[in-house]
One Martini backbone bead per residue (centre of mass of N, CA, C, O) as a GRO file, in nm:
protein
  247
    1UNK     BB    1  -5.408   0.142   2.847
    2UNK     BB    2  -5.462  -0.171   2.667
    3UNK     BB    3  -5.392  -0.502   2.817
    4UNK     BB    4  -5.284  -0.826   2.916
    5UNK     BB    5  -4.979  -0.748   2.924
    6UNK     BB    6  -4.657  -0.713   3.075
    7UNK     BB    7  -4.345  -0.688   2.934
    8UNK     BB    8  -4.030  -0.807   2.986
    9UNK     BB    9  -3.715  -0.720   2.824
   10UNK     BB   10  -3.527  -0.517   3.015
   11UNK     BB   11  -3.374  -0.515   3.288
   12UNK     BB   12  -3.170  -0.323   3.531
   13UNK     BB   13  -3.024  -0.084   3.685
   14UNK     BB   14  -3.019   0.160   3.463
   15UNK     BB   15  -3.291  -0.010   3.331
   16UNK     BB   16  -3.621  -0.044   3.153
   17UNK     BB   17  -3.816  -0.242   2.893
   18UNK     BB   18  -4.119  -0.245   2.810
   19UNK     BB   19  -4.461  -0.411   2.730
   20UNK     BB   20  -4.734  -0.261   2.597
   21UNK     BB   21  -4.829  -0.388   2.355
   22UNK     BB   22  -4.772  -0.116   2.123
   23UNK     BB   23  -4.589  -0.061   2.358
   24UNK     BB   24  -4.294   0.110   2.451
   25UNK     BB   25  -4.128   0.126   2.790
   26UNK     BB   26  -3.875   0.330   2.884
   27UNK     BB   27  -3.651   0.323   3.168
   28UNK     BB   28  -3.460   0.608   3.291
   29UNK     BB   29  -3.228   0.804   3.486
   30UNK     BB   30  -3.093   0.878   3.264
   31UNK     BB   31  -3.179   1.176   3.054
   32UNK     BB   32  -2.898   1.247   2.927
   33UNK     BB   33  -2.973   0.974   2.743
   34UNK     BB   34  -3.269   1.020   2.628
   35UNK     BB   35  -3.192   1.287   2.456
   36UNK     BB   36  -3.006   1.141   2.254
   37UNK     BB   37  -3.178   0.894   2.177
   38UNK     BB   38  -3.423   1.117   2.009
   39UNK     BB   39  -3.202   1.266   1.844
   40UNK     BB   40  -3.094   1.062   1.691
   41UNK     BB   41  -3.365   0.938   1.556
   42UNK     BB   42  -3.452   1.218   1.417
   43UNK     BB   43  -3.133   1.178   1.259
   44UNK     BB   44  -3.189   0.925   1.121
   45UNK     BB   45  -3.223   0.752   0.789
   46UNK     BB   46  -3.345   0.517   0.944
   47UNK     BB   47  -3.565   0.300   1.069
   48UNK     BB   48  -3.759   0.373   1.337
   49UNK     BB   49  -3.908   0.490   1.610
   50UNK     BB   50  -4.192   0.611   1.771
   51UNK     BB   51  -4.267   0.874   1.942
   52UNK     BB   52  -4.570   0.936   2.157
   53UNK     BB   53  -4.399   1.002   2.444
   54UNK     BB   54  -4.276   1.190   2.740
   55UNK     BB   55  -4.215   1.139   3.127
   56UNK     BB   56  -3.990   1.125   3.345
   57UNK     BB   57  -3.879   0.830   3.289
   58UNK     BB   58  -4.036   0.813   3.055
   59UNK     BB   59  -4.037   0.651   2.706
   60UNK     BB   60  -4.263   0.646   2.433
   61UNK     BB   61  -4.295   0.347   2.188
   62UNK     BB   62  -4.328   0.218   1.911
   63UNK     BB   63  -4.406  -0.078   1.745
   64UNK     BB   64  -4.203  -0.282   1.564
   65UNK     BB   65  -4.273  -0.525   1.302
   66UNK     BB   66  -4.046  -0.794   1.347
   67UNK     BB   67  -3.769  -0.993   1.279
   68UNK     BB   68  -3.494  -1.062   1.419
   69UNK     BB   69  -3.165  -1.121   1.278
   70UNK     BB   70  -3.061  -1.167   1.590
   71UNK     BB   71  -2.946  -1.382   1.874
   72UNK     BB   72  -2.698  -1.407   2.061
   73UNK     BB   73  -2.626  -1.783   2.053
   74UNK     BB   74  -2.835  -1.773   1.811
   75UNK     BB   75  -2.895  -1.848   1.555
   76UNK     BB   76  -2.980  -1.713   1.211
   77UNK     BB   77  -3.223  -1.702   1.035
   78UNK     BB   78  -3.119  -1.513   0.828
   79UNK     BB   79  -3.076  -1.395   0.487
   80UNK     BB   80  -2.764  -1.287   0.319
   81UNK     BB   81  -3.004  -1.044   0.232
   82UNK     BB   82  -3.014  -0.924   0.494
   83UNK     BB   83  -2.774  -0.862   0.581
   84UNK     BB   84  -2.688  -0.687   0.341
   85UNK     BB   85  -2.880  -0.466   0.432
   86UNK     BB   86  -2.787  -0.410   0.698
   87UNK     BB   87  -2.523  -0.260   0.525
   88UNK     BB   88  -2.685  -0.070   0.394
   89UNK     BB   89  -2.818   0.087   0.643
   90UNK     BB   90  -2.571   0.161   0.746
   91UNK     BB   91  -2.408   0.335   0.543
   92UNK     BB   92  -2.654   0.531   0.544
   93UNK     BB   93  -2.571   0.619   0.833
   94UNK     BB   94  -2.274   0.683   0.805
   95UNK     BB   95  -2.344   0.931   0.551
   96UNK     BB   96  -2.456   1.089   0.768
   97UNK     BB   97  -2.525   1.348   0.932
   98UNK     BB   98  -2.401   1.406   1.294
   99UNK     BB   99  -2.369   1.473   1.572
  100UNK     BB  100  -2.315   1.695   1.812
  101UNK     BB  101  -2.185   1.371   1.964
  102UNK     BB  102  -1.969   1.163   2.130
  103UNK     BB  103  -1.841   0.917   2.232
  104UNK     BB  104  -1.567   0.768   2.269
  105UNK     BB  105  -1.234   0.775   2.298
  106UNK     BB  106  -0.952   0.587   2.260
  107UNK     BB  107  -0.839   0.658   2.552
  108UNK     BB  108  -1.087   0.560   2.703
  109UNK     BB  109  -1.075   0.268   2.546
  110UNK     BB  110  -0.831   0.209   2.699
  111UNK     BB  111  -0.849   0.233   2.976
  112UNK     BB  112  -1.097   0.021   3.020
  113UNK     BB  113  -0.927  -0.219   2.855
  114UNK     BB  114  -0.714  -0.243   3.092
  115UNK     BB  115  -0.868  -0.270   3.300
  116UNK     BB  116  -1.037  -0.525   3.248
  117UNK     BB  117  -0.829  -0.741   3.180
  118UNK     BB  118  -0.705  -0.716   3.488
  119UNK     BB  119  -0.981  -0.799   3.581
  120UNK     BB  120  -0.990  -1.085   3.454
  121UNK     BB  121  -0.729  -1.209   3.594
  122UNK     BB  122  -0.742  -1.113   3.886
  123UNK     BB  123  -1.038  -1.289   3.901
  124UNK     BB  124  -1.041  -1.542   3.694
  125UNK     BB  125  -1.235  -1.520   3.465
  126UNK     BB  126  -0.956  -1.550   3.268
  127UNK     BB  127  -0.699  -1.671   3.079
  128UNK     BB  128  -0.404  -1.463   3.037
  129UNK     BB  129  -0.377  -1.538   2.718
  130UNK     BB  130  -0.662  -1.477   2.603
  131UNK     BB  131  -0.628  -1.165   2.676
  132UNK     BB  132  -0.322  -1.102   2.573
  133UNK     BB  133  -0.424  -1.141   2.257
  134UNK     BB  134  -0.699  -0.961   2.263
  135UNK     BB  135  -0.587  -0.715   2.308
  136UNK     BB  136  -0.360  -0.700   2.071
  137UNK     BB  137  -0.628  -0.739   1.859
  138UNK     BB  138  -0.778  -0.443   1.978
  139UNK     BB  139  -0.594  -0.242   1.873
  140UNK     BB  140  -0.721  -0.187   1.598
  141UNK     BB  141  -0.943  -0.033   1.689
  142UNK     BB  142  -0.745   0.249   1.839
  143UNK     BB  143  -0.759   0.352   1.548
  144UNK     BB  144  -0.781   0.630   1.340
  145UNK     BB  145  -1.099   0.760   1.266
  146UNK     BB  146  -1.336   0.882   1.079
  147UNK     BB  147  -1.617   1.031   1.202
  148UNK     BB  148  -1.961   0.915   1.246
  149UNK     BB  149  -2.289   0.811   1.214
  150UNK     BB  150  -2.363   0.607   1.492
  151UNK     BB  151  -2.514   0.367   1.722
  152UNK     BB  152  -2.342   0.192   1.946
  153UNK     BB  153  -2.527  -0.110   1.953
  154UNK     BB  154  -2.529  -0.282   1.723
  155UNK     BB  155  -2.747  -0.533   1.735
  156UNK     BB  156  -2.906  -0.800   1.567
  157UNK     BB  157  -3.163  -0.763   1.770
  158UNK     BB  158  -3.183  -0.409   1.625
  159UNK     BB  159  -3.250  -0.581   1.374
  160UNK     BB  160  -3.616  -0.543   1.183
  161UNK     BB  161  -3.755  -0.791   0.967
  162UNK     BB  162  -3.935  -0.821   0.606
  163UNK     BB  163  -3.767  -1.023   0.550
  164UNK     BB  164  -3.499  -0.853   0.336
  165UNK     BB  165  -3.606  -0.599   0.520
  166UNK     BB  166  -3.539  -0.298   0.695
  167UNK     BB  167  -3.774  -0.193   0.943
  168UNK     BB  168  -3.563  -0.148   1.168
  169UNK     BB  169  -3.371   0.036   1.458
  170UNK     BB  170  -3.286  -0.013   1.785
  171UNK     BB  171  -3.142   0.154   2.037
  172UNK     BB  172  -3.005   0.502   2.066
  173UNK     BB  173  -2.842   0.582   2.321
  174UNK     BB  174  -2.520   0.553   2.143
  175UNK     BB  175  -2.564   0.757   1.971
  176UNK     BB  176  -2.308   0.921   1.776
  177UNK     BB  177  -1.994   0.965   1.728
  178UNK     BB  178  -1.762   0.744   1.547
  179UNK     BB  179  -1.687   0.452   1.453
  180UNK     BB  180  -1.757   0.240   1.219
  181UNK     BB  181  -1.623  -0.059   1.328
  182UNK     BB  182  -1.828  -0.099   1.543
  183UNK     BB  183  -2.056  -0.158   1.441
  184UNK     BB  184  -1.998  -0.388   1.247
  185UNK     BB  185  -1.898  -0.565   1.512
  186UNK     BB  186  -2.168  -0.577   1.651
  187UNK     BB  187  -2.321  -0.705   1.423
  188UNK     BB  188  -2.120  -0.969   1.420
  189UNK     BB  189  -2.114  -1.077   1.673
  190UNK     BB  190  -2.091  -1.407   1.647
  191UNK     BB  191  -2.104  -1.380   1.313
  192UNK     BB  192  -1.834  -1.432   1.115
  193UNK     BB  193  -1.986  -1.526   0.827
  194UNK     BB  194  -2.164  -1.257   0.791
  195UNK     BB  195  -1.901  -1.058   0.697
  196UNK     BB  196  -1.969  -1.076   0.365
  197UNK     BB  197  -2.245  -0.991   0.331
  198UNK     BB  198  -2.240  -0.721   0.518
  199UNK     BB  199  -2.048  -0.576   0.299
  200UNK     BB  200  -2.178  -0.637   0.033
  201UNK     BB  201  -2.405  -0.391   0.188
  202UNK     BB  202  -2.168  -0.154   0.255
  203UNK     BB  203  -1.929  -0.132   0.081
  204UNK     BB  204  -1.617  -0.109  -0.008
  205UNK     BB  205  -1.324  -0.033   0.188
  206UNK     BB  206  -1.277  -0.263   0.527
  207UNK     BB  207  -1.103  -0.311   0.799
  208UNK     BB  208  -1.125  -0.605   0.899
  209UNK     BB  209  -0.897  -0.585   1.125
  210UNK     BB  210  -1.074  -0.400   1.309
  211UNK     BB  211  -1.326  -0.571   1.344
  212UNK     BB  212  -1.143  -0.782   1.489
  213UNK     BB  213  -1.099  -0.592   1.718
  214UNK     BB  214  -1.404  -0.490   1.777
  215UNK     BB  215  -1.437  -0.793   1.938
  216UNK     BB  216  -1.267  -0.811   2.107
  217UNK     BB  217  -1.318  -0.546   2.301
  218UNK     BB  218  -1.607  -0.565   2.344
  219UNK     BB  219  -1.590  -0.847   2.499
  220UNK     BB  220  -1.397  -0.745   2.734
  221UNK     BB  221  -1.559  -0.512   2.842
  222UNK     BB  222  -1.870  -0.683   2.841
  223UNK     BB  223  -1.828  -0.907   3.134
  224UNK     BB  224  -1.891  -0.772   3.381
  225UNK     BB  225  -2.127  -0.612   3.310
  226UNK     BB  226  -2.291  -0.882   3.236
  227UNK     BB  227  -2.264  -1.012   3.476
  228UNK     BB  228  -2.381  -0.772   3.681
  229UNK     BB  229  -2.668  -0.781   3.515
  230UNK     BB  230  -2.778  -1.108   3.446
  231UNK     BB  231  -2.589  -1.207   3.235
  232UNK     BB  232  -2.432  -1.443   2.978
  233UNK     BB  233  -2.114  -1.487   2.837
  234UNK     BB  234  -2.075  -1.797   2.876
  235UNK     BB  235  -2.219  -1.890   2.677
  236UNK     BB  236  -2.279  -1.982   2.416
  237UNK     BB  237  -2.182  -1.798   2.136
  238UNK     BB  238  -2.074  -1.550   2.323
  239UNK     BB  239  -1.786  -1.343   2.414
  240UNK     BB  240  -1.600  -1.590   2.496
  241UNK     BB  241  -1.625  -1.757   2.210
  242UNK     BB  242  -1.495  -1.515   2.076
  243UNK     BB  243  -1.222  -1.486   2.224
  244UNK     BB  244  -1.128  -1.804   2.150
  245UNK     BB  245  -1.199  -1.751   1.820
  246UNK     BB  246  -0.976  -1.483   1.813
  247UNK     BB  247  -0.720  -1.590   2.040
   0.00000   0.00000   0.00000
């Protein structure tokens, strides 16, 4: 494989995704985890990359060539039909029969979110009043709905488009059986202005209030692992900008 230089795109303890030339190389210790990713990839009825080989713990991905939909902290290039794209996109993956394993179950993530909560007051790093507004909010998400097939971490980063078409859709590691009002709201965290743009583009009646809810929750629940994997939550417009603005 020839290239002039190897791109790190995203490093920390649990995996690493470089770039050499056309070909992304994921490195994932954790192999079920791989499985998962190549099968939901297989099943998804939206444009995914192509898998070139895999020899554990690495797996090569052909590159798809296009401009991400946003990064989380900086406005969002793309136009209002590209979001509507995005929702249609989506749509189309939620309307697919689904893998056949779940994500977290709501008690799962019931319980996550009270340590999570717990541990944010108690370690100082946000204000309890803040903290239980936003669970308060977070219930919202952990009502019972019919699973479909999600992405399970649809940022709008893993959105990549040409002009107003949606061209790719990466990192499908959290592919499983799952709430559809997750990626919904996976992908307008911190963008709720472009949140009706969305909807106009995945149709039907939306729970709204649902979406409030797991922008709460995802961020509640985000702070501390992004925390120690090298991220910043507190950075303008992402988790913690979210939490302040919808708590």
């Amino acid at each position: 494989m020839d290239a002039d230089e190897v791109e790190v795109v995203v490093a920390h303890a649990e995996r690493a995704t470089l770039r050499v030339g056309d070909v992304f190389l994921k490195i994932d210790a954790d192999q079920a985890r791989v499985d998962r990713e190549v099968a939901a990839m297989a099943l998804a009825p939206v444009p995914v990359p192509r898998v070139l080989w895999r020899q554990p713990p690495v797996l090569a991905l052909a590159a798809i060539h296009g401009t991400a939909l946003a990064r989380l902290g900086t406005p969002s290039p793309a136009s209002p039909a590209a979001w509507a794209a995005s929702g249609a996109t989506l749509r189309t993956l939620h309307g697919a029969p689904p893998p056949e394993w779940s994500g977290p179950s709501s008690a799962e993530l019931r319980t996550r979110l009270d340590t999570e909560c717990a541990a944010l007051v108690s370690g100082g790093l946000l204000p309890a009043d803040l903290v239980r507004r936003n669970r308060a909010l977070a219930e919202a998400a952990l009502a019972p709905r019919p699973a479909v097939f999600v992405h399970g971490d649809l940022q709008p980063a893993h959105v990549l488009l040409e002009g107003d078409e949606v061209v790719g859709v990466l990192d499908w590691s959290e592919g499983a059986q799952g709430d559809p009002l997750a990626d919904l709201a996976t992908l307008t965290l911190g963008y709720a202005d472009r949140l009706p743009d969305v909807l106009a583009g995945y149709g039907g009646d939306v729970d709204v209030d649902g979406i409030r809810g797991w922008w709460s929750l995802r961020s509640l629940v985000a702070i501390r692992w992004l925390m120690d994997h090298g991220f910043d939550p507190f950075a303008p417009g992402c988790e913690v900008d979210v939490l302040r603005a919808s708590g």
